[in-house]
Amino acid sequence: MKNTLLSLMLADSGAMPALKVDCVPLPVGLLASESDFSVYFPVDALITLGPAQATPSARGVVALVGQHGCVGPLQKGAARMQAHVMVAGHAYRVDWTPVRDDPARYAPWLWHQTAAMQRRVSQIAQWSFCVQHHTPMQSLSSWLLHCLAQHPHADLTLSLNALPQSIRQWVDLSQAGARLAPDALAFNVCDGCLRMPSAPDLAALACPCHAQMSSDVASA
């Protein structure tokens, strides 16, 4: 499995016969689940997760999910969260019904899924703090480092139109600052796309929030 979290869960081989796992394509846009009990484990897609209705306090800050995490179940109104596919790709879709119906058998799965969701909540909380205390360049660099950590390819290019509004604002403010100080230019924005700098370049620009983030890589 190319999703580290799902690979860890499937190490319990006794759980496999009751599970339905499909590899499905995810186009850019709102993640529309076929079932209220589907969980998506991205492979090379990147998904943003945020409040369905952004409030002034949340400022539209979103968490990021990729090859080390999962999204779902996407029960309508359950957590008032929406998932959007930011980078098209593939994900493993798992029918969560057997897990829901037999929680004792799948207790390790439930623990890992709950831990993954907690990491998403922690991300949102940390970004909310970040936008109030650090520059857009610092916040954007830290967020892009998470993109690289969650994607299997280092040569990642992001469409500006697919970015969440709050992240696009960071890009615009960072570009405006760079025009005033050309030596500070760090991101190549051209033809509606943002081409990612190297991880070391991003790390040099990132705010301290990045070091405070809990690891997105699931531990055994």
PDB file of C-alpha atoms in Angstrom:
ATOM      1  CA  MET A   1       0.000   0.000   0.000  1.00  0.00           C
ATOM      2  CA  LYS A   2       1.287   3.445  -0.953  1.00  0.00           C
ATOM      3  CA  ASN A   3      -0.522   5.137   1.932  1.00  0.00           C
ATOM      4  CA  THR A   4       1.501   4.627   5.093  1.00  0.00           C
ATOM      5  CA  LEU A   5      -1.480   4.861   7.451  1.00  0.00           C
ATOM      6  CA  LEU A   6      -3.516   2.258   5.550  1.00  0.00           C
ATOM      7  CA  SER A   7      -0.454   0.022   5.272  1.00  0.00           C
ATOM      8  CA  LEU A   8      -0.108   0.148   9.039  1.00  0.00           C
ATOM      9  CA  MET A   9      -3.777  -0.738   9.515  1.00  0.00           C
ATOM     10  CA  LEU A  10      -3.634  -3.623   7.049  1.00  0.00           C
ATOM     11  CA  ALA A  11      -0.775  -5.167   9.028  1.00  0.00           C
ATOM     12  CA  ASP A  12      -3.659  -6.798  10.907  1.00  0.00           C
ATOM     13  CA  SER A  13      -4.163  -9.422   8.189  1.00  0.00           C
ATOM     14  CA  GLY A  14      -7.185 -10.914   9.960  1.00  0.00           C
ATOM     15  CA  ALA A  15      -9.172  -7.806   9.127  1.00  0.00           C
ATOM     16  CA  MET A  16      -8.712  -8.056   5.369  1.00  0.00           C
ATOM     17  CA  PRO A  17     -11.459 -10.555   4.364  1.00  0.00           C
ATOM     18  CA  ALA A  18     -14.266  -8.305   5.626  1.00  0.00           C
ATOM     19  CA  LEU A  19     -12.970  -5.120   4.008  1.00  0.00           C
ATOM     20  CA  LYS A  20     -13.679  -3.612   0.617  1.00  0.00           C
ATOM     21  CA  VAL A  21     -10.697  -1.579  -0.603  1.00  0.00           C
ATOM     22  CA  ASP A  22     -10.740   0.153  -4.001  1.00  0.00           C
ATOM     23  CA  CYS A  23      -8.200   2.442  -5.647  1.00  0.00           C
ATOM     24  CA  VAL A  24     -10.189   5.348  -7.096  1.00  0.00           C
ATOM     25  CA  PRO A  25      -9.274   8.532  -9.000  1.00  0.00           C
ATOM     26  CA  LEU A  26      -9.913  11.841  -7.252  1.00  0.00           C
ATOM     27  CA  PRO A  27     -10.444  14.886  -9.505  1.00  0.00           C
ATOM     28  CA  VAL A  28      -9.872  18.406  -8.235  1.00  0.00           C
ATOM     29  CA  GLY A  29     -12.872  19.774  -6.355  1.00  0.00           C
ATOM     30  CA  LEU A  30     -15.200  18.904  -3.516  1.00  0.00           C
ATOM     31  CA  LEU A  31     -14.722  15.307  -2.379  1.00  0.00           C
ATOM     32  CA  ALA A  32     -18.140  13.780  -2.964  1.00  0.00           C
ATOM     33  CA  SER A  33     -18.300  10.455  -1.148  1.00  0.00           C
ATOM     34  CA  GLU A  34     -20.438   7.661  -2.574  1.00  0.00           C
ATOM     35  CA  SER A  35     -21.224   6.507   0.946  1.00  0.00           C
ATOM     36  CA  ASP A  36     -21.450   8.076   4.398  1.00  0.00           C
ATOM     37  CA  PHE A  37     -19.116   5.299   5.551  1.00  0.00           C
ATOM     38  CA  SER A  38     -16.279   5.675   3.049  1.00  0.00           C
ATOM     39  CA  VAL A  39     -12.784   6.586   4.223  1.00  0.00           C
ATOM     40  CA  TYR A  40     -10.203   7.847   1.725  1.00  0.00           C
ATOM     41  CA  PHE A  41      -6.478   7.163   2.098  1.00  0.00           C
ATOM     42  CA  PRO A  42      -4.671   9.343  -0.498  1.00  0.00           C
ATOM     43  CA  VAL A  43      -1.817   7.969  -2.568  1.00  0.00           C
ATOM     44  CA  ASP A  44      -0.715  10.923  -4.697  1.00  0.00           C
ATOM     45  CA  ALA A  45      -3.737  13.182  -4.221  1.00  0.00           C
ATOM     46  CA  LEU A  46      -3.676  16.047  -1.739  1.00  0.00           C
ATOM     47  CA  ILE A  47      -6.887  16.871   0.129  1.00  0.00           C
ATOM     48  CA  THR A  48      -7.673  19.916   2.240  1.00  0.00           C
ATOM     49  CA  LEU A  49     -10.028  19.621   5.188  1.00  0.00           C
ATOM     50  CA  GLY A  50     -11.679  22.595   6.824  1.00  0.00           C
ATOM     51  CA  PRO A  51     -14.872  23.992   8.318  1.00  0.00           C
ATOM     52  CA  ALA A  52     -17.883  23.764   6.023  1.00  0.00           C
ATOM     53  CA  GLN A  53     -18.652  27.353   7.001  1.00  0.00           C
ATOM     54  CA  ALA A  54     -15.553  29.391   7.783  1.00  0.00           C
ATOM     55  CA  THR A  55     -15.920  31.801  10.691  1.00  0.00           C
ATOM     56  CA  PRO A  56     -13.871  34.949  11.362  1.00  0.00           C
ATOM     57  CA  SER A  57     -12.063  33.121  14.162  1.00  0.00           C
ATOM     58  CA  ALA A  58     -11.135  30.165  11.912  1.00  0.00           C
ATOM     59  CA  ARG A  59     -10.139  32.493   9.046  1.00  0.00           C
ATOM     60  CA  GLY A  60     -10.629  29.681   6.564  1.00  0.00           C
ATOM     61  CA  VAL A  61      -7.521  27.827   7.717  1.00  0.00           C
ATOM     62  CA  VAL A  62      -7.466  24.235   6.490  1.00  0.00           C
ATOM     63  CA  ALA A  63      -5.641  21.035   7.336  1.00  0.00           C
ATOM     64  CA  LEU A  64      -3.831  18.969   4.723  1.00  0.00           C
ATOM     65  CA  VAL A  65      -4.182  15.237   4.106  1.00  0.00           C
ATOM     66  CA  GLY A  66      -1.985  13.136   1.825  1.00  0.00           C
ATOM     67  CA  GLN A  67      -0.157   9.836   1.678  1.00  0.00           C
ATOM     68  CA  HIS A  68       0.271   9.594   5.468  1.00  0.00           C
ATOM     69  CA  GLY A  69      -3.342  10.214   6.482  1.00  0.00           C
ATOM     70  CA  CYS A  70      -7.011   9.682   5.748  1.00  0.00           C
ATOM     71  CA  VAL A  71     -10.275  11.573   5.336  1.00  0.00           C
ATOM     72  CA  GLY A  72     -13.668  10.329   6.492  1.00  0.00           C
ATOM     73  CA  PRO A  73     -16.159   9.040   7.166  1.00  0.00           C
ATOM     74  CA  LEU A  74     -17.738  12.094   5.526  1.00  0.00           C
ATOM     75  CA  GLN A  75     -21.093  11.892   7.281  1.00  0.00           C
ATOM     76  CA  LYS A  76     -23.192  14.899   6.380  1.00  0.00           C
ATOM     77  CA  GLY A  77     -23.230  17.423   9.178  1.00  0.00           C
ATOM     78  CA  ALA A  78     -21.336  15.130  11.549  1.00  0.00           C
ATOM     79  CA  ALA A  79     -18.344  17.375  12.095  1.00  0.00           C
ATOM     80  CA  ARG A  80     -19.312  20.289   9.838  1.00  0.00           C
ATOM     81  CA  MET A  81     -16.128  19.749   7.857  1.00  0.00           C
ATOM     82  CA  GLN A  82     -15.631  19.693   4.100  1.00  0.00           C
ATOM     83  CA  ALA A  83     -12.932  17.941   2.118  1.00  0.00           C
ATOM     84  CA  HIS A  84     -11.612  19.322  -1.175  1.00  0.00           C
ATOM     85  CA  VAL A  85      -9.178  17.626  -3.524  1.00  0.00           C
ATOM     86  CA  MET A  86      -6.445  20.196  -4.136  1.00  0.00           C
ATOM     87  CA  VAL A  87      -4.127  17.996  -6.231  1.00  0.00           C
ATOM     88  CA  ALA A  88      -5.769  15.365  -8.405  1.00  0.00           C
ATOM     89  CA  GLY A  89      -4.567  11.806  -8.004  1.00  0.00           C
ATOM     90  CA  HIS A  90      -5.636   8.505  -6.525  1.00  0.00           C
ATOM     91  CA  ALA A  91      -6.733   7.260  -3.133  1.00  0.00           C
ATOM     92  CA  TYR A  92      -7.709   3.973  -1.556  1.00  0.00           C
ATOM     93  CA  ARG A  93     -11.401   4.038  -0.669  1.00  0.00           C
ATOM     94  CA  VAL A  94     -12.311   1.771   2.243  1.00  0.00           C
ATOM     95  CA  ASP A  95     -15.871   0.854   3.172  1.00  0.00           C
ATOM     96  CA  TRP A  96     -15.915   1.689   6.899  1.00  0.00           C
ATOM     97  CA  THR A  97     -19.136  -0.261   7.582  1.00  0.00           C
ATOM     98  CA  PRO A  98     -17.379  -3.426   8.901  1.00  0.00           C
ATOM     99  CA  VAL A  99     -15.290  -1.246  11.224  1.00  0.00           C
ATOM    100  CA  ARG A 100     -18.391   0.512  12.511  1.00  0.00           C
ATOM    101  CA  ASP A 101     -20.272  -2.763  12.979  1.00  0.00           C
ATOM    102  CA  ASP A 102     -17.468  -4.647  14.751  1.00  0.00           C
ATOM    103  CA  PRO A 103     -15.532  -2.076  16.822  1.00  0.00           C
ATOM    104  CA  ALA A 104     -13.881  -4.718  19.024  1.00  0.00           C
ATOM    105  CA  ARG A 105     -12.302  -6.476  16.046  1.00  0.00           C
ATOM    106  CA  TYR A 106     -11.153  -3.220  14.504  1.00  0.00           C
ATOM    107  CA  ALA A 107     -10.115  -1.420  17.702  1.00  0.00           C
ATOM    108  CA  PRO A 108      -6.576  -0.674  16.358  1.00  0.00           C
ATOM    109  CA  TRP A 109      -8.136   0.773  13.183  1.00  0.00           C
ATOM    110  CA  LEU A 110     -10.401   3.042  15.183  1.00  0.00           C
ATOM    111  CA  TRP A 111      -7.458   4.198  17.286  1.00  0.00           C
ATOM    112  CA  HIS A 112      -5.360   5.071  14.227  1.00  0.00           C
ATOM    113  CA  GLN A 113      -8.263   6.786  12.462  1.00  0.00           C
ATOM    114  CA  THR A 114      -9.069   8.841  15.550  1.00  0.00           C
ATOM    115  CA  ALA A 115      -5.392   9.780  15.944  1.00  0.00           C
ATOM    116  CA  ALA A 116      -5.277  10.879  12.288  1.00  0.00           C
ATOM    117  CA  MET A 117      -8.322  13.091  12.755  1.00  0.00           C
ATOM    118  CA  GLN A 118      -6.765  14.578  15.892  1.00  0.00           C
ATOM    119  CA  ARG A 119      -3.680  15.517  13.873  1.00  0.00           C
ATOM    120  CA  ARG A 120      -5.972  17.340  11.430  1.00  0.00           C
ATOM    121  CA  VAL A 121      -7.586  19.306  14.266  1.00  0.00           C
ATOM    122  CA  SER A 122      -4.127  20.154  15.641  1.00  0.00           C
ATOM    123  CA  GLN A 123      -3.067  21.433  12.224  1.00  0.00           C
ATOM    124  CA  ILE A 124      -6.047  23.778  12.015  1.00  0.00           C
ATOM    125  CA  ALA A 125      -5.402  25.078  15.525  1.00  0.00           C
ATOM    126  CA  GLN A 126      -1.715  25.662  14.778  1.00  0.00           C
ATOM    127  CA  TRP A 127      -2.401  27.458  11.481  1.00  0.00           C
ATOM    128  CA  SER A 128      -4.967  29.668  13.235  1.00  0.00           C
ATOM    129  CA  PHE A 129      -2.246  30.717  15.670  1.00  0.00           C
ATOM    130  CA  CYS A 130       0.294  31.080  12.872  1.00  0.00           C
ATOM    131  CA  VAL A 131      -1.680  33.578  10.789  1.00  0.00           C
ATOM    132  CA  GLN A 132      -1.913  35.890  13.785  1.00  0.00           C
ATOM    133  CA  HIS A 133       1.769  35.829  14.755  1.00  0.00           C
ATOM    134  CA  HIS A 134       3.873  35.240  11.620  1.00  0.00           C
ATOM    135  CA  THR A 135       4.307  36.691   8.154  1.00  0.00           C
ATOM    136  CA  PRO A 136       2.443  35.249   5.142  1.00  0.00           C
ATOM    137  CA  MET A 137       5.796  34.078   3.728  1.00  0.00           C
ATOM    138  CA  GLN A 138       6.568  32.130   6.907  1.00  0.00           C
ATOM    139  CA  SER A 139       3.088  30.607   7.140  1.00  0.00           C
ATOM    140  CA  LEU A 140       3.032  29.681   3.457  1.00  0.00           C
ATOM    141  CA  SER A 141       6.477  28.078   3.635  1.00  0.00           C
ATOM    142  CA  SER A 142       5.438  25.965   6.602  1.00  0.00           C
ATOM    143  CA  TRP A 143       2.208  24.882   4.889  1.00  0.00           C
ATOM    144  CA  LEU A 144       4.043  23.974   1.664  1.00  0.00           C
ATOM    145  CA  LEU A 145       6.464  21.829   3.663  1.00  0.00           C
ATOM    146  CA  HIS A 146       3.445  19.797   4.723  1.00  0.00           C
ATOM    147  CA  CYS A 147       2.448  19.472   1.071  1.00  0.00           C
ATOM    148  CA  LEU A 148       5.861  18.003   0.253  1.00  0.00           C
ATOM    149  CA  ALA A 149       5.751  15.688   3.269  1.00  0.00           C
ATOM    150  CA  GLN A 150       2.340  14.354   2.231  1.00  0.00           C
ATOM    151  CA  HIS A 151       3.121  13.862  -1.483  1.00  0.00           C
ATOM    152  CA  PRO A 152       5.267  11.102  -3.017  1.00  0.00           C
ATOM    153  CA  HIS A 153       6.914  13.404  -5.584  1.00  0.00           C
ATOM    154  CA  ALA A 154       9.267  16.284  -4.794  1.00  0.00           C
ATOM    155  CA  ASP A 155       8.534  18.127  -8.080  1.00  0.00           C
ATOM    156  CA  LEU A 156       5.087  19.209  -6.932  1.00  0.00           C
ATOM    157  CA  THR A 157       3.270  21.997  -8.786  1.00  0.00           C
ATOM    158  CA  LEU A 158       0.092  23.524  -7.328  1.00  0.00           C
ATOM    159  CA  SER A 159      -2.660  25.219  -9.330  1.00  0.00           C
ATOM    160  CA  LEU A 160      -3.497  28.560  -7.728  1.00  0.00           C
ATOM    161  CA  ASN A 161      -7.164  28.073  -8.601  1.00  0.00           C
ATOM    162  CA  ALA A 162      -7.250  24.822  -6.619  1.00  0.00           C
ATOM    163  CA  LEU A 163      -5.697  26.296  -3.472  1.00  0.00           C
ATOM    164  CA  PRO A 164      -7.977  27.170  -0.546  1.00  0.00           C
ATOM    165  CA  GLN A 165      -8.781  30.879  -0.355  1.00  0.00           C
ATOM    166  CA  SER A 166      -6.734  31.408   2.797  1.00  0.00           C
ATOM    167  CA  ILE A 167      -3.640  29.856   1.169  1.00  0.00           C
ATOM    168  CA  ARG A 168      -4.097  31.910  -2.004  1.00  0.00           C
ATOM    169  CA  GLN A 169      -4.095  35.010   0.184  1.00  0.00           C
ATOM    170  CA  TRP A 170      -0.761  33.941   1.674  1.00  0.00           C
ATOM    171  CA  VAL A 171       0.625  33.538  -1.864  1.00  0.00           C
ATOM    172  CA  ASP A 172      -0.632  36.975  -2.941  1.00  0.00           C
ATOM    173  CA  LEU A 173       0.762  38.686   0.175  1.00  0.00           C
ATOM    174  CA  SER A 174       4.093  36.877  -0.166  1.00  0.00           C
ATOM    175  CA  GLN A 175       4.393  37.925  -3.814  1.00  0.00           C
ATOM    176  CA  ALA A 176       3.542  41.520  -2.901  1.00  0.00           C
ATOM    177  CA  GLY A 177       6.266  41.512  -0.252  1.00  0.00           C
ATOM    178  CA  ALA A 178       8.765  40.032  -2.681  1.00  0.00           C
ATOM    179  CA  ARG A 179       8.136  42.845  -5.175  1.00  0.00           C
ATOM    180  CA  LEU A 180       9.218  45.304  -2.488  1.00  0.00           C
ATOM    181  CA  ALA A 181      12.261  43.179  -1.637  1.00  0.00           C
ATOM    182  CA  PRO A 182      13.311  41.192  -4.747  1.00  0.00           C
ATOM    183  CA  ASP A 183      15.928  39.262  -2.804  1.00  0.00           C
ATOM    184  CA  ALA A 184      13.094  37.728  -0.759  1.00  0.00           C
ATOM    185  CA  LEU A 185      11.476  36.093  -3.810  1.00  0.00           C
ATOM    186  CA  ALA A 186      11.171  32.413  -2.944  1.00  0.00           C
ATOM    187  CA  PHE A 187       8.272  31.035  -4.981  1.00  0.00           C
ATOM    188  CA  ASN A 188       7.973  30.634  -8.714  1.00  0.00           C
ATOM    189  CA  VAL A 189       4.411  31.660  -9.594  1.00  0.00           C
ATOM    190  CA  CYS A 190       3.769  31.512 -13.329  1.00  0.00           C
ATOM    191  CA  ASP A 191       0.805  30.755 -15.602  1.00  0.00           C
ATOM    192  CA  GLY A 192      -1.523  30.236 -12.664  1.00  0.00           C
ATOM    193  CA  CYS A 193       0.707  27.675 -10.958  1.00  0.00           C
ATOM    194  CA  LEU A 194       2.970  27.666  -7.936  1.00  0.00           C
ATOM    195  CA  ARG A 195       6.092  25.559  -8.393  1.00  0.00           C
ATOM    196  CA  MET A 196       7.467  24.307  -5.128  1.00  0.00           C
ATOM    197  CA  PRO A 197      10.961  25.255  -3.957  1.00  0.00           C
ATOM    198  CA  SER A 198      13.107  22.533  -2.434  1.00  0.00           C
ATOM    199  CA  ALA A 199      12.354  21.378   1.097  1.00  0.00           C
ATOM    200  CA  PRO A 200      15.585  22.937   2.501  1.00  0.00           C
ATOM    201  CA  ASP A 201      14.697  26.313   0.927  1.00  0.00           C
ATOM    202  CA  LEU A 202      11.213  26.138   2.440  1.00  0.00           C
ATOM    203  CA  ALA A 203      12.556  25.115   5.825  1.00  0.00           C
ATOM    204  CA  ALA A 204      14.799  28.179   5.876  1.00  0.00           C
ATOM    205  CA  LEU A 205      11.764  30.411   5.351  1.00  0.00           C
ATOM    206  CA  ALA A 206       9.209  28.599   7.516  1.00  0.00           C
ATOM    207  CA  CYS A 207       7.962  29.918  10.819  1.00  0.00           C
ATOM    208  CA  PRO A 208       8.534  28.045  14.111  1.00  0.00           C
ATOM    209  CA  CYS A 209       5.013  26.585  13.793  1.00  0.00           C
ATOM    210  CA  HIS A 210       6.313  23.877  11.506  1.00  0.00           C
ATOM    211  CA  ALA A 211       8.500  22.383  14.226  1.00  0.00           C
ATOM    212  CA  GLN A 212       5.535  22.434  16.613  1.00  0.00           C
ATOM    213  CA  MET A 213       3.268  20.427  14.314  1.00  0.00           C
ATOM    214  CA  SER A 214       2.591  16.837  15.310  1.00  0.00           C
ATOM    215  CA  SER A 215       4.005  14.355  12.832  1.00  0.00           C
ATOM    216  CA  ASP A 216       1.702  13.395   9.960  1.00  0.00           C
ATOM    217  CA  VAL A 217       3.441  10.032   9.644  1.00  0.00           C
ATOM    218  CA  ALA A 218       1.600   7.380  11.604  1.00  0.00           C
ATOM    219  CA  SER A 219       3.720   5.499  14.098  1.00  0.00           C
ATOM    220  CA  ALA A 220       3.484   1.781  14.728  1.00  0.00           C
TER     221      ALA A 220
END
